[in-house]
Amino acid sequence: MATKLDYYAVLEVSRDANGDELKKAYRRLAMQYHPDRNPGDESAESRFKEINEAYDVLKDEQKRAAYDRFGHAAFEGGGPGGGGGFDFGGGLGDIFEQMFGDMMGGRRGGRRSGGDIQVQVTISFVEAFTGVKKPITVPTRVTCESCDGTGSADRDQGAVSCPTCHGAGKVRAQQGFFLVERACPTCHGTGKMVRNPCTVCHGAGTVEKDRTLEIAIPAGVEDGTRIRLSGEGEAGGKGATPGDLYVHVAVEPHPIFQRDGANIYCRVPLRMAQAALGTEIEVPVVDGSRAKVKIPAGTQTGENFRLRGKGFSVLRSSARGDMYIQVSVETPRHLTRRQRELLEEFEGEAGDHDRANPENAGFFSKVRDFFEGKL
């Protein structure tokens, strides 16, 4: 059997290196000699195995103490680098953690953050314009007051490291060429064990409870906006960080106003005579005020009149949208006899109808050309 190298020499650290120095050296060397980075290089693969074996011993306080006292003899008869059984930490998992960190959902050590909560809040169109504070009741899990979230009836002792995974929260089993990782069956992935569970939360560290919060919804919020409140989700059990609260905002439609981005639109029907002769109208503004708008003679359906700065606030900006008055000319119905006589007199009045009604004249001119084959 070949002579094993000193584990400290394998990791290129001194014998008094602390845990952070060991981990830093391991990650650097494991990334350097990883088989994926050195395809077909048997020496790199052998070096990679040595690095994993050395780190697996030195990162564990008990194993390190045994190695410092007895050397490699402490692990004869099936050491940490053997081909079977469970591998408690180290190896590829640490490399993936360095590469992806918390993106893969949780940190090494098994402490998982509490669950996120999704709620919906419905506000009025005017509240979306002004901004509003809304109280909401959230059914959630909160920190158990009896054990201060430790899950243990003995507050001073709290949770201890899981004896199976040594706090990693996960175990790995060798299956042929593959190394399969799964949550630790003893601690269910938390990395901690409670010897004397709290009688209120039964060791979970959290209890179910309705919680009332006041949500500040900013002015200018749109329908479908999602607001994230960091740390306001479910409490994390046994000292883990709480999750987040996501508030989905629904804005009720308004009977007068419509919205497009930061702009507000108000459709105003005008009588035929008002549009033809011109007039001045008073319109409501969403902030509760009133505005007067001059309608020039000859205004047509679809024309817009802008009120600057009367729209919504733009989130995270000092800008404001505008308000647009959209004109719709209404044709009169249910005429009296006198009204009909006046309109017939108006229609029969000699004059330049093409000039007075250019769109009408232009359309029927094209119709004539169509029937004559000119179009």
CSV table of C-alpha atoms in Angstrom, one decimal:
chain,number,residue,atom,x,y,z
A,1,MET,CA,0.0,0.0,0.0
A,2,ALA,CA,1.3,3.4,-0.9
A,3,THR,CA,2.3,5.7,2.0
A,4,LYS,CA,-0.4,8.3,2.7
A,5,LEU,CA,0.6,12.0,2.6
A,6,ASP,CA,0.1,14.1,5.7
A,7,TYR,CA,-3.4,15.6,5.5
A,8,TYR,CA,-2.1,19.1,6.4
A,9,ALA,CA,0.4,18.9,3.5
A,10,VAL,CA,-2.3,17.7,1.2
A,11,LEU,CA,-4.3,20.8,1.9
A,12,GLU,CA,-1.2,23.0,2.0
A,13,VAL,CA,-2.0,24.4,5.4
A,14,SER,CA,-0.2,24.5,8.8
A,15,ARG,CA,-1.2,22.2,11.6
A,16,ASP,CA,-2.7,25.1,13.6
A,17,ALA,CA,-5.0,26.2,10.7
A,18,ASN,CA,-8.5,27.2,11.7
A,19,GLY,CA,-11.7,26.0,10.1
A,20,ASP,CA,-12.0,29.0,7.7
A,21,GLU,CA,-8.4,28.5,6.5
A,22,LEU,CA,-9.1,24.8,6.0
A,23,LYS,CA,-12.3,25.5,4.0
A,24,LYS,CA,-10.6,28.1,1.9
A,25,ALA,CA,-7.7,25.8,1.0
A,26,TYR,CA,-10.0,22.9,0.3
A,27,ARG,CA,-12.2,24.9,-2.1
A,28,ARG,CA,-9.2,26.3,-3.9
A,29,LEU,CA,-7.6,22.9,-4.4
A,30,ALA,CA,-10.8,21.0,-5.1
A,31,MET,CA,-11.7,23.5,-7.9
A,32,GLN,CA,-8.2,23.2,-9.3
A,33,TYR,CA,-8.0,19.4,-9.4
A,34,HIS,CA,-11.7,18.6,-10.1
A,35,PRO,CA,-12.0,15.9,-12.8
A,36,ASP,CA,-14.3,18.0,-14.8
A,37,ARG,CA,-11.6,20.6,-15.2
A,38,ASN,CA,-9.0,17.9,-15.9
A,39,PRO,CA,-10.6,15.3,-18.1
A,40,GLY,CA,-8.5,12.2,-18.7
A,41,ASP,CA,-5.9,13.3,-16.1
A,42,GLU,CA,-5.5,10.4,-13.7
A,43,SER,CA,-3.0,12.3,-11.5
A,44,ALA,CA,-5.5,15.1,-11.0
A,45,GLU,CA,-8.3,12.7,-10.2
A,46,SER,CA,-6.0,11.0,-7.6
A,47,ARG,CA,-5.1,14.4,-6.1
A,48,PHE,CA,-8.8,15.4,-6.0
A,49,LYS,CA,-9.6,12.2,-3.9
A,50,GLU,CA,-6.7,13.0,-1.6
A,51,ILE,CA,-8.0,16.5,-1.1
A,52,ASN,CA,-11.5,15.3,-0.2
A,53,GLU,CA,-10.2,12.7,2.1
A,54,ALA,CA,-8.0,15.2,4.0
A,55,TYR,CA,-10.6,17.8,4.3
A,56,ASP,CA,-13.2,15.2,5.4
A,57,VAL,CA,-11.0,14.4,8.4
A,58,LEU,CA,-9.7,17.9,9.3
A,59,LYS,CA,-13.0,19.7,9.1
A,60,ASP,CA,-14.4,17.5,11.8
A,61,GLU,CA,-13.2,18.4,15.3
A,62,GLN,CA,-13.3,14.8,16.6
A,63,LYS,CA,-11.7,13.3,13.6
A,64,ARG,CA,-9.0,16.0,13.5
A,65,ALA,CA,-8.2,15.4,17.2
A,66,ALA,CA,-7.9,11.6,16.5
A,67,TYR,CA,-5.6,12.3,13.5
A,68,ASP,CA,-3.4,14.7,15.4
A,69,ARG,CA,-2.9,12.1,18.1
A,70,PHE,CA,-2.7,8.8,16.1
A,71,GLY,CA,-2.1,9.9,12.5
A,72,HIS,CA,-3.6,7.7,9.8
A,73,ALA,CA,-3.7,4.7,12.2
A,74,ALA,CA,-6.8,6.3,13.7
A,75,PHE,CA,-8.8,5.4,10.6
A,76,GLU,CA,-7.5,2.0,9.7
A,77,GLY,CA,-10.2,-0.5,8.9
A,78,GLY,CA,-12.4,1.8,6.9
A,79,GLY,CA,-11.4,5.4,6.8
A,80,PRO,CA,-13.3,8.5,5.6
A,81,GLY,CA,-12.1,7.9,2.0
A,82,GLY,CA,-13.6,4.4,1.8
A,83,GLY,CA,-15.9,3.5,-1.0
A,84,GLY,CA,-19.1,2.7,0.9
A,85,GLY,CA,-21.4,4.1,3.6
A,86,PHE,CA,-22.3,7.7,4.2
A,87,ASP,CA,-20.1,10.7,3.6
A,88,PHE,CA,-21.0,13.5,6.0
A,89,GLY,CA,-20.2,16.8,4.2
A,90,GLY,CA,-17.2,17.9,2.1
A,91,GLY,CA,-16.8,16.7,-1.4
A,92,LEU,CA,-18.7,18.1,-4.3
A,93,GLY,CA,-21.4,19.7,-2.2
A,94,ASP,CA,-18.9,22.3,-0.9
A,95,ILE,CA,-17.7,23.0,-4.4
A,96,PHE,CA,-21.3,23.6,-5.6
A,97,GLU,CA,-21.9,25.9,-2.6
A,98,GLN,CA,-18.9,28.0,-3.6
A,99,MET,CA,-20.1,28.2,-7.1
A,100,PHE,CA,-23.8,28.8,-6.5
A,101,GLY,CA,-24.1,29.9,-2.8
A,102,ASP,CA,-27.7,30.5,-1.6
A,103,MET,CA,-29.1,30.3,-5.2
A,104,MET,CA,-29.7,26.5,-4.6
A,105,GLY,CA,-31.9,27.1,-1.6
A,106,GLY,CA,-30.3,27.2,1.8
A,107,ARG,CA,-26.9,27.3,3.4
A,108,ARG,CA,-24.7,24.5,4.6
A,109,GLY,CA,-25.4,23.8,8.2
A,110,GLY,CA,-29.1,23.0,7.5
A,111,ARG,CA,-30.7,26.2,8.7
A,112,ARG,CA,-33.5,26.8,6.4
A,113,SER,CA,-35.3,30.1,6.3
A,114,GLY,CA,-39.0,30.3,7.1
A,115,GLY,CA,-41.5,30.0,4.4
A,116,ASP,CA,-42.6,32.9,2.2
A,117,ILE,CA,-46.2,34.1,2.5
A,118,GLN,CA,-48.4,35.4,-0.5
A,119,VAL,CA,-51.3,37.6,0.2
A,120,GLN,CA,-53.6,39.8,-1.9
A,121,VAL,CA,-54.7,43.3,-1.0
A,122,THR,CA,-57.5,45.1,-2.9
A,123,ILE,CA,-57.5,48.9,-3.0
A,124,SER,CA,-59.6,51.5,-4.7
A,125,PHE,CA,-58.5,53.5,-7.8
A,126,VAL,CA,-58.2,56.6,-5.6
A,127,GLU,CA,-56.1,54.8,-3.0
A,128,ALA,CA,-53.7,53.7,-5.7
A,129,PHE,CA,-53.4,57.4,-6.7
A,130,THR,CA,-52.8,58.7,-3.2
A,131,GLY,CA,-51.1,55.8,-1.5
A,132,VAL,CA,-52.6,54.1,1.5
A,133,LYS,CA,-51.8,52.0,4.6
A,134,LYS,CA,-53.8,48.8,4.8
A,135,PRO,CA,-54.0,46.5,7.8
A,136,ILE,CA,-53.9,42.8,6.9
A,137,THR,CA,-54.2,39.7,8.9
A,138,VAL,CA,-51.7,37.0,7.9
A,139,PRO,CA,-52.1,33.4,9.1
A,140,THR,CA,-48.5,32.4,9.6
A,141,ARG,CA,-45.9,30.7,11.8
A,142,VAL,CA,-44.3,32.9,14.4
A,143,THR,CA,-41.4,32.3,16.9
A,144,CYS,CA,-42.5,30.2,19.8
A,145,GLU,CA,-42.4,32.4,22.9
A,146,SER,CA,-42.1,29.5,25.3
A,147,CYS,CA,-38.7,28.4,23.9
A,148,ASP,CA,-37.6,31.6,22.1
A,149,GLY,CA,-37.6,29.7,18.9
A,150,THR,CA,-35.0,27.1,19.9
A,151,GLY,CA,-37.5,24.2,19.9
A,152,SER,CA,-36.0,23.1,23.2
A,153,ALA,CA,-37.6,23.1,26.7
A,154,ASP,CA,-34.1,23.9,28.0
A,155,ARG,CA,-33.5,27.4,26.8
A,156,ASP,CA,-29.9,27.5,27.9
A,157,GLN,CA,-29.1,24.2,26.1
A,158,GLY,CA,-31.1,24.7,22.9
A,159,ALA,CA,-30.5,22.4,19.9
A,160,VAL,CA,-27.4,20.3,19.5
A,161,SER,CA,-25.6,19.2,16.3
A,162,CYS,CA,-27.2,16.2,14.7
A,163,PRO,CA,-25.1,13.1,15.4
A,164,THR,CA,-25.8,11.6,12.0
A,165,CYS,CA,-24.9,14.4,9.7
A,166,HIS,CA,-22.7,16.4,12.1
A,167,GLY,CA,-24.7,19.6,11.4
A,168,ALA,CA,-24.5,19.3,7.6
A,169,GLY,CA,-28.3,18.7,7.3
A,170,LYS,CA,-27.5,16.2,4.5
A,171,VAL,CA,-25.9,12.9,3.9
A,172,ARG,CA,-24.3,11.3,0.8
A,173,ALA,CA,-24.3,7.7,-0.2
A,174,GLN,CA,-22.0,6.1,-2.8
A,175,GLN,CA,-23.9,4.2,-5.4
A,176,GLY,CA,-21.4,2.9,-7.9
A,177,PHE,CA,-19.8,5.8,-9.7
A,178,PHE,CA,-22.4,8.3,-8.4
A,179,LEU,CA,-22.5,10.1,-5.1
A,180,VAL,CA,-26.2,10.6,-4.1
A,181,GLU,CA,-27.0,13.4,-1.7
A,182,ARG,CA,-30.2,13.6,0.3
A,183,ALA,CA,-31.6,15.3,3.4
A,184,CYS,CA,-30.5,13.7,6.7
A,185,PRO,CA,-33.2,11.3,7.8
A,186,THR,CA,-32.5,12.0,11.5
A,187,CYS,CA,-32.8,15.8,11.6
A,188,HIS,CA,-34.8,16.1,8.4
A,189,GLY,CA,-32.3,18.5,6.9
A,190,THR,CA,-32.0,21.0,9.7
A,191,GLY,CA,-28.6,19.8,11.0
A,192,LYS,CA,-29.8,20.2,14.6
A,193,MET,CA,-31.5,17.9,17.1
A,194,VAL,CA,-33.5,18.8,20.2
A,195,ARG,CA,-33.0,16.5,23.1
A,196,ASN,CA,-35.8,17.9,25.2
A,197,PRO,CA,-38.5,19.3,22.9
A,198,CYS,CA,-40.6,22.3,23.9
A,199,THR,CA,-44.1,21.2,25.0
A,200,VAL,CA,-45.7,24.2,23.2
A,201,CYS,CA,-44.2,23.9,19.7
A,202,HIS,CA,-43.1,20.3,20.0
A,203,GLY,CA,-39.5,21.1,18.9
A,204,ALA,CA,-40.4,23.1,15.8
A,205,GLY,CA,-39.4,26.5,17.2
A,206,THR,CA,-42.5,28.1,15.7
A,207,VAL,CA,-46.3,28.0,16.3
A,208,GLU,CA,-49.2,28.9,14.1
A,209,LYS,CA,-50.7,32.3,14.8
A,210,ASP,CA,-52.6,35.1,13.0
A,211,ARG,CA,-50.5,38.2,12.7
A,212,THR,CA,-51.8,41.7,11.9
A,213,LEU,CA,-49.5,44.0,9.8
A,214,GLU,CA,-50.0,47.4,8.4
A,215,ILE,CA,-48.9,47.5,4.7
A,216,ALA,CA,-47.7,50.8,3.3
A,217,ILE,CA,-48.8,50.9,-0.4
A,218,PRO,CA,-47.0,53.7,-2.2
A,219,ALA,CA,-48.8,56.2,-4.5
A,220,GLY,CA,-48.7,55.2,-8.1
A,221,VAL,CA,-49.0,51.5,-7.6
A,222,GLU,CA,-50.5,49.6,-10.5
A,223,ASP,CA,-52.9,46.6,-10.6
A,224,GLY,CA,-50.8,43.4,-10.2
A,225,THR,CA,-47.9,45.1,-8.5
A,226,ARG,CA,-46.0,42.8,-6.0
A,227,ILE,CA,-44.6,44.3,-2.9
A,228,ARG,CA,-41.9,42.3,-1.0
A,229,LEU,CA,-41.5,42.7,2.8
A,230,SER,CA,-38.3,41.1,3.8
A,231,GLY,CA,-38.3,39.0,6.9
A,232,GLU,CA,-42.1,39.3,7.4
A,233,GLY,CA,-42.9,35.8,6.3
A,234,GLU,CA,-43.1,32.7,8.4
A,235,ALA,CA,-40.6,32.4,11.3
A,236,GLY,CA,-37.7,30.1,10.7
A,237,GLY,CA,-37.5,27.3,13.2
A,238,LYS,CA,-34.6,26.8,15.6
A,239,GLY,CA,-32.8,30.1,14.9
A,240,ALA,CA,-33.2,30.2,11.1
A,241,THR,CA,-34.0,33.4,9.4
A,242,PRO,CA,-37.7,34.2,8.7
A,243,GLY,CA,-39.1,34.1,5.2
A,244,ASP,CA,-40.6,37.1,3.2
A,245,LEU,CA,-44.1,38.4,2.8
A,246,TYR,CA,-45.3,39.1,-0.8
A,247,VAL,CA,-48.3,41.4,-1.1
A,248,HIS,CA,-50.1,41.3,-4.5
A,249,VAL,CA,-52.0,44.5,-5.1
A,250,ALA,CA,-55.3,44.5,-6.9
A,251,VAL,CA,-56.7,47.9,-8.0
A,252,GLU,CA,-60.5,48.2,-8.4
A,253,PRO,CA,-61.7,49.8,-11.6
A,254,HIS,CA,-63.2,53.4,-11.4
A,255,PRO,CA,-66.6,54.3,-12.9
A,256,ILE,CA,-65.2,57.6,-14.4
A,257,PHE,CA,-61.4,57.2,-14.8
A,258,GLN,CA,-59.3,54.7,-16.7
A,259,ARG,CA,-55.5,54.3,-16.5
A,260,ASP,CA,-52.7,53.6,-18.9
A,261,GLY,CA,-49.4,53.6,-17.1
A,262,ALA,CA,-49.1,56.9,-15.2
A,263,ASN,CA,-51.7,58.7,-17.4
A,264,ILE,CA,-55.4,58.9,-16.5
A,265,TYR,CA,-58.2,59.1,-19.1
A,266,CYS,CA,-61.7,60.5,-18.6
A,267,ARG,CA,-64.2,60.0,-21.4
A,268,VAL,CA,-66.6,63.0,-21.6
A,269,PRO,CA,-69.7,62.9,-23.8
A,270,LEU,CA,-70.6,66.2,-25.4
A,271,ARG,CA,-73.9,67.2,-26.9
A,272,MET,CA,-73.8,67.8,-30.6
A,273,ALA,CA,-74.4,71.6,-30.2
A,274,GLN,CA,-71.7,71.8,-27.6
A,275,ALA,CA,-69.2,70.2,-29.9
A,276,ALA,CA,-70.3,72.3,-32.9
A,277,LEU,CA,-70.5,75.7,-31.1
A,278,GLY,CA,-67.7,75.2,-28.5
A,279,THR,CA,-68.2,75.3,-24.8
A,280,GLU,CA,-66.4,75.2,-21.4
A,281,ILE,CA,-66.9,72.1,-19.3
A,282,GLU,CA,-66.0,71.3,-15.7
A,283,VAL,CA,-64.4,67.8,-15.1
A,284,PRO,CA,-63.4,65.9,-12.0
A,285,VAL,CA,-59.8,65.2,-11.1
A,286,VAL,CA,-58.9,62.0,-9.3
A,287,ASP,CA,-57.4,64.0,-6.4
A,288,GLY,CA,-60.9,65.4,-5.7
A,289,SER,CA,-60.5,68.8,-7.3
A,290,ARG,CA,-62.1,70.2,-10.4
A,291,ALA,CA,-60.7,71.5,-13.6
A,292,LYS,CA,-62.3,73.6,-16.4
A,293,VAL,CA,-61.6,72.6,-20.0
A,294,LYS,CA,-62.4,74.8,-23.0
A,295,ILE,CA,-63.9,72.9,-25.9
A,296,PRO,CA,-63.3,74.8,-29.2
A,297,ALA,CA,-66.0,74.9,-31.8
A,298,GLY,CA,-66.0,72.0,-34.2
A,299,THR,CA,-64.5,69.5,-31.8
A,300,GLN,CA,-64.8,65.9,-33.1
A,301,THR,CA,-65.2,62.6,-31.3
A,302,GLY,CA,-61.9,61.2,-30.2
A,303,GLU,CA,-60.1,64.4,-29.7
A,304,ASN,CA,-58.1,64.7,-26.4
A,305,PHE,CA,-57.4,67.6,-24.1
A,306,ARG,CA,-54.5,67.2,-21.7
A,307,LEU,CA,-54.2,68.4,-18.1
A,308,ARG,CA,-50.5,68.3,-17.3
A,309,GLY,CA,-49.3,66.7,-14.1
A,310,LYS,CA,-52.8,65.4,-13.1
A,311,GLY,CA,-52.0,61.8,-13.6
A,312,PHE,CA,-50.4,59.1,-11.3
A,313,SER,CA,-47.1,59.4,-9.6
A,314,VAL,CA,-44.3,57.3,-11.1
A,315,LEU,CA,-42.9,54.8,-8.6
A,316,ARG,CA,-39.3,55.6,-7.5
A,317,SER,CA,-39.4,58.8,-9.5
A,318,SER,CA,-40.5,62.4,-9.0
A,319,ALA,CA,-42.3,62.4,-12.4
A,320,ARG,CA,-46.1,62.4,-12.7
A,321,GLY,CA,-48.4,61.4,-15.6
A,322,ASP,CA,-51.0,63.5,-17.2
A,323,MET,CA,-54.8,63.4,-17.4
A,324,TYR,CA,-56.5,63.3,-20.8
A,325,ILE,CA,-60.1,64.4,-21.4
A,326,GLN,CA,-61.4,62.2,-24.3
A,327,VAL,CA,-64.3,63.8,-26.1
A,328,SER,CA,-67.2,61.8,-27.5
A,329,VAL,CA,-69.9,63.7,-29.5
A,330,GLU,CA,-73.3,62.2,-28.7
A,331,THR,CA,-76.0,62.3,-31.4
A,332,PRO,CA,-79.4,63.3,-29.9
A,333,ARG,CA,-82.2,60.8,-29.6
A,334,HIS,CA,-86.0,61.1,-29.0
A,335,LEU,CA,-86.2,64.5,-30.5
A,336,THR,CA,-89.2,66.8,-30.0
A,337,ARG,CA,-91.1,68.0,-33.0
A,338,ARG,CA,-89.5,71.5,-32.7
A,339,GLN,CA,-86.0,70.0,-32.4
A,340,ARG,CA,-86.6,67.9,-35.5
A,341,GLU,CA,-87.8,70.9,-37.4
A,342,LEU,CA,-84.7,72.9,-36.5
A,343,LEU,CA,-82.4,70.1,-37.5
A,344,GLU,CA,-84.2,69.7,-40.8
A,345,GLU,CA,-84.0,73.4,-41.3
A,346,PHE,CA,-80.2,73.2,-40.5
A,347,GLU,CA,-79.7,70.4,-42.9
A,348,GLY,CA,-81.6,72.2,-45.7
A,349,GLU,CA,-79.9,75.5,-45.1
A,350,ALA,CA,-77.9,76.6,-48.2
A,351,GLY,CA,-74.2,76.5,-47.5
A,352,ASP,CA,-71.0,74.7,-48.1
A,353,HIS,CA,-71.7,71.3,-46.5
A,354,ASP,CA,-68.4,69.9,-47.8
A,355,ARG,CA,-66.5,72.6,-45.9
A,356,ALA,CA,-68.6,72.2,-42.7
A,357,ASN,CA,-68.3,68.4,-42.8
A,358,PRO,CA,-65.0,67.5,-44.5
A,359,GLU,CA,-64.8,63.9,-43.3
A,360,ASN,CA,-68.4,63.2,-44.5
A,361,ALA,CA,-67.7,64.7,-47.8
A,362,GLY,CA,-64.4,63.0,-48.3
A,363,PHE,CA,-65.8,59.6,-47.5
A,364,PHE,CA,-68.7,59.7,-49.8
A,365,SER,CA,-66.5,61.1,-52.5
A,366,LYS,CA,-64.4,58.0,-52.3
A,367,VAL,CA,-67.5,55.9,-52.3
A,368,ARG,CA,-68.6,57.5,-55.6
A,369,ASP,CA,-65.1,56.8,-57.1
A,370,PHE,CA,-65.4,53.2,-55.9
A,371,PHE,CA,-68.7,52.6,-57.7
A,372,GLU,CA,-67.3,54.3,-60.8
A,373,GLY,CA,-64.3,52.0,-60.8
A,374,LYS,CA,-61.8,54.7,-60.0
A,375,LEU,CA,-60.7,53.0,-56.8
